[in-house]
Tab-separated table of C-alpha atoms and ligand atoms in Angstrom:
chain	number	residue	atom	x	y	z
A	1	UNK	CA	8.964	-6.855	-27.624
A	2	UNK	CA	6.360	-5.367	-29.506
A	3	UNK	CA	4.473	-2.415	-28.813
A	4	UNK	CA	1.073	-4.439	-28.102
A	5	UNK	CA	2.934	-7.167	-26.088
A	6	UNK	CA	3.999	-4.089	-23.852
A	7	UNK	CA	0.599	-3.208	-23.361
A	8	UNK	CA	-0.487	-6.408	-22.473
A	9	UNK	CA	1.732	-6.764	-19.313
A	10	UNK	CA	-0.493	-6.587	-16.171
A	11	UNK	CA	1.595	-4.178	-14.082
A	12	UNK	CA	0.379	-3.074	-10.476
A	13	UNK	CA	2.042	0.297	-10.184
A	14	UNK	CA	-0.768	2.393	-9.360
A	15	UNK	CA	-4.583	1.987	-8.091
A	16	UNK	CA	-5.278	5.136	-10.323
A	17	UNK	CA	-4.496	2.558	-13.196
A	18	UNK	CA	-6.852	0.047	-12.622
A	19	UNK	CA	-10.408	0.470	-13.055
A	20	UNK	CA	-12.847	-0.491	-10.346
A	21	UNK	CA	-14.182	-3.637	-11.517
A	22	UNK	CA	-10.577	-4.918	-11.527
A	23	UNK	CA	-9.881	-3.798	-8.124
A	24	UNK	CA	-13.124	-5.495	-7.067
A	25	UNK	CA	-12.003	-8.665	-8.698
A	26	UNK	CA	-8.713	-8.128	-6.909
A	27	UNK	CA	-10.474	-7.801	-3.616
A	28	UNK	CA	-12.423	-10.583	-4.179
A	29	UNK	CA	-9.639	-13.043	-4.453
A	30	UNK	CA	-8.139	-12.188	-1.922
A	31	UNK	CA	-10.971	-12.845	0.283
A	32	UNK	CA	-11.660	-16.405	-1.655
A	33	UNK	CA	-7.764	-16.868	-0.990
A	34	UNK	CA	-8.139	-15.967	2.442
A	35	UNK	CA	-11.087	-18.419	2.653
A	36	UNK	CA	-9.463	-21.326	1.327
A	37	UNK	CA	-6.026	-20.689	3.674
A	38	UNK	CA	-7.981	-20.874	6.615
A	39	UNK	CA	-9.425	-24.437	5.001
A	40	UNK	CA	-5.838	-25.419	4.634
A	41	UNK	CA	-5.905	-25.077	0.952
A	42	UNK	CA	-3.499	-23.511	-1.312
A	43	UNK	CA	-4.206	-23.154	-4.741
A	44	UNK	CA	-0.798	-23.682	-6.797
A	45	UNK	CA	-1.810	-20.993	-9.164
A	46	UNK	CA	1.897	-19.451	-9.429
A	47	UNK	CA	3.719	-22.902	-9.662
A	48	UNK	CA	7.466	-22.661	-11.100
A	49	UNK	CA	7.041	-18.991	-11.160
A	50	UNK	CA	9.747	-16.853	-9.457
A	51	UNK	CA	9.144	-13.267	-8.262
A	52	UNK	CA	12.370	-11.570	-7.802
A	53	UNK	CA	12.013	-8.614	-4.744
A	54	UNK	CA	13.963	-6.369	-4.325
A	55	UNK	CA	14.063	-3.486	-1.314
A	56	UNK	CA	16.137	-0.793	-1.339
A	57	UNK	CA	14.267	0.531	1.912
A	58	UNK	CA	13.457	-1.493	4.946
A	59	UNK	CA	10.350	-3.765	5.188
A	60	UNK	CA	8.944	-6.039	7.371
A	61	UNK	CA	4.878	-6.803	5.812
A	62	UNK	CA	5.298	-6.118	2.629
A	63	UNK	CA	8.604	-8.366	2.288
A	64	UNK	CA	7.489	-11.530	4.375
A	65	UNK	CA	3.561	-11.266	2.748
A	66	UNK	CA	5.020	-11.495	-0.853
A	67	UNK	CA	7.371	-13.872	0.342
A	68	UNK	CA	4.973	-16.420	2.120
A	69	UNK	CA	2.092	-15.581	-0.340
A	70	UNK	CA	3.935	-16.592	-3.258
A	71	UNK	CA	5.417	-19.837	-1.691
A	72	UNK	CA	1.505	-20.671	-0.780
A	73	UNK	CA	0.906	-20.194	-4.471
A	74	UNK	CA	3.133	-22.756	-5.633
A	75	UNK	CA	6.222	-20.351	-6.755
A	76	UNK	CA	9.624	-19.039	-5.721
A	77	UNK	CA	10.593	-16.345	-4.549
A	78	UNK	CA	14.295	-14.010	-4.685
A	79	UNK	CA	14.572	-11.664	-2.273
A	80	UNK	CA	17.469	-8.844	-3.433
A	81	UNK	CA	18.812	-5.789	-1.701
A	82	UNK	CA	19.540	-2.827	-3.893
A	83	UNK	CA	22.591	-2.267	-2.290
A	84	UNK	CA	23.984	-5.726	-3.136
A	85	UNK	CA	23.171	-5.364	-6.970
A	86	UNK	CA	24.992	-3.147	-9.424
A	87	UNK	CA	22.091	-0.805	-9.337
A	88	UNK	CA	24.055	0.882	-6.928
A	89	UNK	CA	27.467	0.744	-9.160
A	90	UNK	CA	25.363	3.174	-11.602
A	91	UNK	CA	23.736	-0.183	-13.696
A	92	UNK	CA	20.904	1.542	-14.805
A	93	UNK	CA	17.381	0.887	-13.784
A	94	UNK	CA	16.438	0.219	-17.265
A	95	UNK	CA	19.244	-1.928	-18.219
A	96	UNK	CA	18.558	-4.115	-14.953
A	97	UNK	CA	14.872	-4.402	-15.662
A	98	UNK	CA	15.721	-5.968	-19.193
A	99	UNK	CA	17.997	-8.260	-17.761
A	100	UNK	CA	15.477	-9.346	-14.952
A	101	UNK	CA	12.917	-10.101	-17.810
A	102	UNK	CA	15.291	-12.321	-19.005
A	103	UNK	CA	15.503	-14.728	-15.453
A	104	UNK	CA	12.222	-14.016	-13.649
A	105	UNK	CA	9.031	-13.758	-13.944
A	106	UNK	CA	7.802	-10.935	-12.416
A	107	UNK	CA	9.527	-8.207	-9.930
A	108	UNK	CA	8.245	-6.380	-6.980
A	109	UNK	CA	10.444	-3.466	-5.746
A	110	UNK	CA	10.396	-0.809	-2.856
A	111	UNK	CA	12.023	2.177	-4.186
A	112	UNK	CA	12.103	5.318	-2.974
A	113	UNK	CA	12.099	6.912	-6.611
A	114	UNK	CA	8.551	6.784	-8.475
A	115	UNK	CA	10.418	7.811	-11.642
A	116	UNK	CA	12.568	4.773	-10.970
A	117	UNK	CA	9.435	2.338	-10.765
A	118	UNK	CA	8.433	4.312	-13.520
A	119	UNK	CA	11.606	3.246	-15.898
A	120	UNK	CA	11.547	0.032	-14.751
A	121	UNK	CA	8.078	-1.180	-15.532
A	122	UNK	CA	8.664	0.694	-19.043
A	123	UNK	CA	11.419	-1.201	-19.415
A	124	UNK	CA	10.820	-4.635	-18.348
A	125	UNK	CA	8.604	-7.297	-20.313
A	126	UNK	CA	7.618	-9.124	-17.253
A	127	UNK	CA	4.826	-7.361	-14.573
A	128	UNK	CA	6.319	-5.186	-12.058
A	129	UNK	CA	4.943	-4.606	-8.435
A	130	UNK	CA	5.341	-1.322	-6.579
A	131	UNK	CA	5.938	-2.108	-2.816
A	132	UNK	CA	5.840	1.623	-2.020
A	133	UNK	CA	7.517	4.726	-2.983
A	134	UNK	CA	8.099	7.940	-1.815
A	135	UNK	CA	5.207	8.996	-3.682
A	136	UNK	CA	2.580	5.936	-3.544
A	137	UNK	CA	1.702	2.563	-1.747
A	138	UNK	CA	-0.701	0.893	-3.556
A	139	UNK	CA	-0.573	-2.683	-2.053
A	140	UNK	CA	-1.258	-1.129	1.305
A	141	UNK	CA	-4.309	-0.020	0.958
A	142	UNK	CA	-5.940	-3.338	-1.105
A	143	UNK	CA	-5.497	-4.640	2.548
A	144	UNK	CA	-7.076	-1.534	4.354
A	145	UNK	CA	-10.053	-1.664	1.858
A	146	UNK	CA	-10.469	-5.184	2.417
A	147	UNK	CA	-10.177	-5.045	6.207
A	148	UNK	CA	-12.475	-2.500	6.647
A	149	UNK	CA	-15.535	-4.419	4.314
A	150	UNK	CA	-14.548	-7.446	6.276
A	151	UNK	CA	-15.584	-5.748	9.728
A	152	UNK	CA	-18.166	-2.670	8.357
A	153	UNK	CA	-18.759	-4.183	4.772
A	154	UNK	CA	-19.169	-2.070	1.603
A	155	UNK	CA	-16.580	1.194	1.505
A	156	UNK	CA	-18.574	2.918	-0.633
A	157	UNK	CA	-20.337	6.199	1.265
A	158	UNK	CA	-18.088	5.540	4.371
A	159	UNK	CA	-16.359	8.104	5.430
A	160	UNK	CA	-12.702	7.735	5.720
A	161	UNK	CA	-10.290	10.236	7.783
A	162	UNK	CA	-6.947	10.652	7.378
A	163	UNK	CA	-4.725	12.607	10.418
A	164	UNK	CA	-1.546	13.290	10.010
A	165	UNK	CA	1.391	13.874	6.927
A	166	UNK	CA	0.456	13.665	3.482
A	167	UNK	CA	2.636	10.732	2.614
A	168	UNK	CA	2.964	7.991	0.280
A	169	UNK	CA	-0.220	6.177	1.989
A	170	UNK	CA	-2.558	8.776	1.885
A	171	UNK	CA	-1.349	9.665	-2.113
A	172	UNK	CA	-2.938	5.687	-2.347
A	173	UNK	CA	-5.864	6.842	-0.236
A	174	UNK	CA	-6.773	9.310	-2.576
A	175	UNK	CA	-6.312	6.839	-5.412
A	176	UNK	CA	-8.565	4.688	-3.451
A	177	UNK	CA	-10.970	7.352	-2.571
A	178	UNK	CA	-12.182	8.162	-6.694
A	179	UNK	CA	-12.684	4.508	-7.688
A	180	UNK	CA	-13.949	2.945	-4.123
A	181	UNK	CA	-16.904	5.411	-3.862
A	182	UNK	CA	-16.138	6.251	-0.104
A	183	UNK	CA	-15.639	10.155	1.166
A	184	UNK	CA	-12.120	10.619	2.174
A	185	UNK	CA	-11.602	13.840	5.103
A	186	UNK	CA	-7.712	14.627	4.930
A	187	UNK	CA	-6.547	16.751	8.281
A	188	UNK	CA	-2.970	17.947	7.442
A	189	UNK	CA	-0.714	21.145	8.293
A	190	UNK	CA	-0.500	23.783	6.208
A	191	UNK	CA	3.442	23.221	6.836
A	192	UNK	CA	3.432	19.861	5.092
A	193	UNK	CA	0.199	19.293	2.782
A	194	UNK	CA	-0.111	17.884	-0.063
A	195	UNK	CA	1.999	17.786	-2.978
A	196	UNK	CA	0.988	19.607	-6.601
A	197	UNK	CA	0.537	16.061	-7.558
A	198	UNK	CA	-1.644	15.060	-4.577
A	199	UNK	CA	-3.740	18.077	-5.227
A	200	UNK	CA	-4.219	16.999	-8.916
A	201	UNK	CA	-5.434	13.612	-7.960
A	202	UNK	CA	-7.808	15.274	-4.723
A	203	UNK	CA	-9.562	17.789	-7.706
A	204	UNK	CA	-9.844	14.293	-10.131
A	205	UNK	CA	-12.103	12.772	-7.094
A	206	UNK	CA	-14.603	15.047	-7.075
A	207	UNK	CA	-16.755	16.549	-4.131
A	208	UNK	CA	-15.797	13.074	-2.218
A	209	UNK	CA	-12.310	14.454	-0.554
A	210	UNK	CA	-11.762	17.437	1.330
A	211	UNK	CA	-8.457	19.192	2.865
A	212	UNK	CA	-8.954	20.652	6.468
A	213	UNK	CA	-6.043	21.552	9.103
A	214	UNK	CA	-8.189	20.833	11.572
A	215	UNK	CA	-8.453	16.931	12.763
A	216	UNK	CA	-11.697	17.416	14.523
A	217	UNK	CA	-13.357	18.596	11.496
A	218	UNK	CA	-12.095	15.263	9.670
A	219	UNK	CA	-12.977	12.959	12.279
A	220	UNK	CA	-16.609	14.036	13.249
A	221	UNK	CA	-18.666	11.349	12.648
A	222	UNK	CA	-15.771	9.171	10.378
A	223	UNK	CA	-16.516	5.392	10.018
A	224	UNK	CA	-12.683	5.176	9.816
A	225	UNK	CA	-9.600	7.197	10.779
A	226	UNK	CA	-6.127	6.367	9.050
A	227	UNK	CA	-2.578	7.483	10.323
A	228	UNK	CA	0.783	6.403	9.550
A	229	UNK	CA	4.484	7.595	10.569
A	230	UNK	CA	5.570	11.335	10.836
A	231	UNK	CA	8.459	10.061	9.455
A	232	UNK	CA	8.739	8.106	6.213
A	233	UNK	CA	11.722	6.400	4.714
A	234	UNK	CA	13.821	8.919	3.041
A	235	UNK	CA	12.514	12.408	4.978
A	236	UNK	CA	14.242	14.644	6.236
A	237	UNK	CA	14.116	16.703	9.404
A	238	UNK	CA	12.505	14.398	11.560
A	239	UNK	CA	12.494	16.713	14.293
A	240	UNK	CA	10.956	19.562	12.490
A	241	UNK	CA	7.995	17.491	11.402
A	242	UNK	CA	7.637	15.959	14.823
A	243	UNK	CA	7.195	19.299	16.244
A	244	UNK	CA	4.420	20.280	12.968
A	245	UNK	CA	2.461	17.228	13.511
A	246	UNK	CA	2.379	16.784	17.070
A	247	UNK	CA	-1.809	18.529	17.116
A	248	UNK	CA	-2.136	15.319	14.570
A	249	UNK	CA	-1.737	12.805	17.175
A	250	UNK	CA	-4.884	10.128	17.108
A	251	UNK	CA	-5.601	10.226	20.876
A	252	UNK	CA	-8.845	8.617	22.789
A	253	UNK	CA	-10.099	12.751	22.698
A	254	UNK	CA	-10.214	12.442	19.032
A	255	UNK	CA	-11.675	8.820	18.302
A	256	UNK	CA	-14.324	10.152	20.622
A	257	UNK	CA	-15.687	12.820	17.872
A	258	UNK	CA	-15.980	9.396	15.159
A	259	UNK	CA	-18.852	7.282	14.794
A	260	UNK	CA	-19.626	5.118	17.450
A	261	UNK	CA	-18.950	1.863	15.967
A	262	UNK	CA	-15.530	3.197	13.903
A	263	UNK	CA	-12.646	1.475	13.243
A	264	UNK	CA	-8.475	2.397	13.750
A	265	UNK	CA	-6.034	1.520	11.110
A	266	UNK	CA	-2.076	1.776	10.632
A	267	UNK	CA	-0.657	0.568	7.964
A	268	UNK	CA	2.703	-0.407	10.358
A	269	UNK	CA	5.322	0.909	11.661
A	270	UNK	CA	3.739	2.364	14.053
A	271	UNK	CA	5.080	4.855	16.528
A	272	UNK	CA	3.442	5.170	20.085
A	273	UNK	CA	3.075	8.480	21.078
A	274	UNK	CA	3.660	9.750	18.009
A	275	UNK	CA	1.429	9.767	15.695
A	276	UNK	CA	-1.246	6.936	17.999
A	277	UNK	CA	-1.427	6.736	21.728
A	278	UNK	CA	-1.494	3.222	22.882
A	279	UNK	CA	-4.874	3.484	24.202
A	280	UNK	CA	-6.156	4.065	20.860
A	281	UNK	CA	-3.443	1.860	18.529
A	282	UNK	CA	-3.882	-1.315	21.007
A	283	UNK	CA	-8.007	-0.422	22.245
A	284	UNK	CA	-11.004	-1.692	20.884
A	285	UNK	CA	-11.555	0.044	17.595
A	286	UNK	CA	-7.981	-0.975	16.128
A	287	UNK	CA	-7.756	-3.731	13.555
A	288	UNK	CA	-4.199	-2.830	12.606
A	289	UNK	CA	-3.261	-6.433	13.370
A	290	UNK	CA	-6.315	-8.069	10.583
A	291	UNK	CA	-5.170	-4.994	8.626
A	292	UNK	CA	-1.316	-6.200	9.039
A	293	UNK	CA	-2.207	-10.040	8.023
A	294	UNK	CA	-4.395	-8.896	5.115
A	295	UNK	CA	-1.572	-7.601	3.389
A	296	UNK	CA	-0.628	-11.554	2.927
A	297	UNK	CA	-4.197	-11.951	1.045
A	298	UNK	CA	-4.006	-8.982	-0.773
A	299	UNK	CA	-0.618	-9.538	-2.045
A	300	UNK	CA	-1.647	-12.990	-3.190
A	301	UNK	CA	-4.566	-11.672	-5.498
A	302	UNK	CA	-2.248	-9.125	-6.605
A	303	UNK	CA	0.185	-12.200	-7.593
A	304	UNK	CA	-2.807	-13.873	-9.178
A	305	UNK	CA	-3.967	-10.122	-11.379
A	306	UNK	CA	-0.399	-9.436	-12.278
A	307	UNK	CA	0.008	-13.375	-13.647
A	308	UNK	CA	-3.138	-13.192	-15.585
A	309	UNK	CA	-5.077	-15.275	-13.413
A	310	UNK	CA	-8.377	-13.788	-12.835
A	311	UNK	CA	-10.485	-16.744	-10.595
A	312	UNK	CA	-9.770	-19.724	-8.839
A	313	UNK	CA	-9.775	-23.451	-10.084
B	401	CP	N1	3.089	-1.379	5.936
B	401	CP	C1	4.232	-1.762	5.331
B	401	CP	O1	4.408	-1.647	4.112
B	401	CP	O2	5.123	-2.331	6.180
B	401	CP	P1	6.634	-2.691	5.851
B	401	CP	O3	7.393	-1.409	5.678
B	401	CP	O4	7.098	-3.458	7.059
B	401	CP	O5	6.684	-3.518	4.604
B	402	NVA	N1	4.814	6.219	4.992
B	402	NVA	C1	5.662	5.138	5.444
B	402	NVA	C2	5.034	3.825	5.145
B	402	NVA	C3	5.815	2.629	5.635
B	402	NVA	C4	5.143	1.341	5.289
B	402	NVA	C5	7.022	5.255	4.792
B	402	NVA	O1	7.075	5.543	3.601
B	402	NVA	O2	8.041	5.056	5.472
């Protein structure tokens, strides 16, 4: 492989590697996509192609989405634990990413390790999908930004909180937060905020994020407020951080100091009483469900980007 025929391989690692107007293309396909399913069409863009998944970690959306979304393209799919592969004999990652080159066409993989992604993608000559790591979930929040233009169109200027750890999701947020144009409002302990790295990326967005403890501060008047789990895959101490986030639970108390007409959304699993009461996970400002089935819409544009195919026949 040569050096430019590495460079030419559409990867989707990171949102922080994609400029806007290819995010907005992105975003836009999906929603043709989306269009077009609910017309009973499905464009065979990906036919004879084969994505090879593999999870180390558990997964419900991400894994069925791909799945389904690249059968509706026209392509195959193999679905691979980690466990079951020699990856965890000690194959390297890099040595398994040249071999997948050789049999698939493209790979999506939930790994814990970024710097495994990381060696993978630099390794492989085929694209490579990151279905979340420790440190990032990029395909998650293609389907929050679309869900939330589809009910409160444009992002840009809305105000976006985020309650709760400062996880893999909200490390996409961020991402999100300095190409998207909206103003992000992070409300985390002191106990667990974010990461040197998170930090770097909050100072590259400009005035648009800010860092409080306090989740009052980052809800008044927010167009949108985001949690996720206490608890991601591969953390440790679960009771220690239940008992530091508890003041972070999104209650009906706390939705009361947003906007009037703001929205709810969880990227799934979610953990009643937790992190989200009921009232406010299953009441009327909640589109975790759209937000769940736009990951299917998403993924497929992502498909489309990654395969070089940039609009629809
Ligand atoms: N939101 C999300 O990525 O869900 P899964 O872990 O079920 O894939
Ligand atoms: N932050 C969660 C997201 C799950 C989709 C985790 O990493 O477990």
């Amino acid at each position: 492989m040569t050096e430019t025929a590495q460079h030419s391989i559409r990867h989707f690692l990171d949102l922080s590697d994609l400029d806007a107007p290819t995010l907005r293309a992105i975003l836009d396909m999906a929603g043709a996509l989306k269009e077009r399913l609910k017309k009973g069409e499905r464009p065979q863009l990906l036919k004879d192609k084969v994505l090879a998944m593999i999870f180390e970690r558990e997964s419900t959306r991400t894994r069925i989405s791909f799945d389904v979304g690249m059968r509706q393209l026209g392509g195959e799919t193999l679905m691979l634990s980690g466990r079951e592969m020699q990856l965890s004999r000690e194959e390297t990652v890099s040595d398994t990413a040249r071999v997948l080159s050789r049999f698939v066409d493209a790979v999506m993989i939930r790994i814990l390790s970024h710097d495994d992604l990381l060696e993978l993608a630099g390794a492989a000559s085929i694209p490579v999908i990151n279905g979340l790591t420790h440190l990032s979930h990029p395909c998650q929040i293609m389907a929050d930004i679309m869900t939330y233009e589809e009910h409160r169109g444009d992002i840009s200027g809305a105000r976006v909180a985020w309650v709760g750890d400062a996880n893999n999701v909200l490390a996409s947020w961020i991402h999100a937060t300095a190409i998207f144009g909206n103003r992000l409002h992070i409300a985390v302990p002191d106990a667990l905020g974010p990461s040197q790295g998170m930090l770097a990326d909050i100072a590259a967005a400009g005035d648009r994020i800010e860092v409080t403890n306090d989740p009052r501060d980052a809800c008044a008047g927010a167009d949108l407020v985001i949690t996720d789990t206490w608890v991601s895959m591969g953390d440790k101490e679960a009771d220690k951080r239940r008992k530091i986030l508890e003041p972070y639970r999104v209650d009906d108390a706390l939705m009361a100091c947003t906007a009037p007409d703001s929205l709810f959304m969880h990227c799934l699993p979610a953990h009643r009483g937790d992190e989200v009461t009921s009232s406010v996970i299953d009441g009327p400002k909640s589109v975790v469900f759209d937000e769940a089935e736009n990951r299917l819409h998403a993924q497929k544009a992502i498909l489309a980007h990654v395969f070089g195919i940039d609009r629809l026949p």
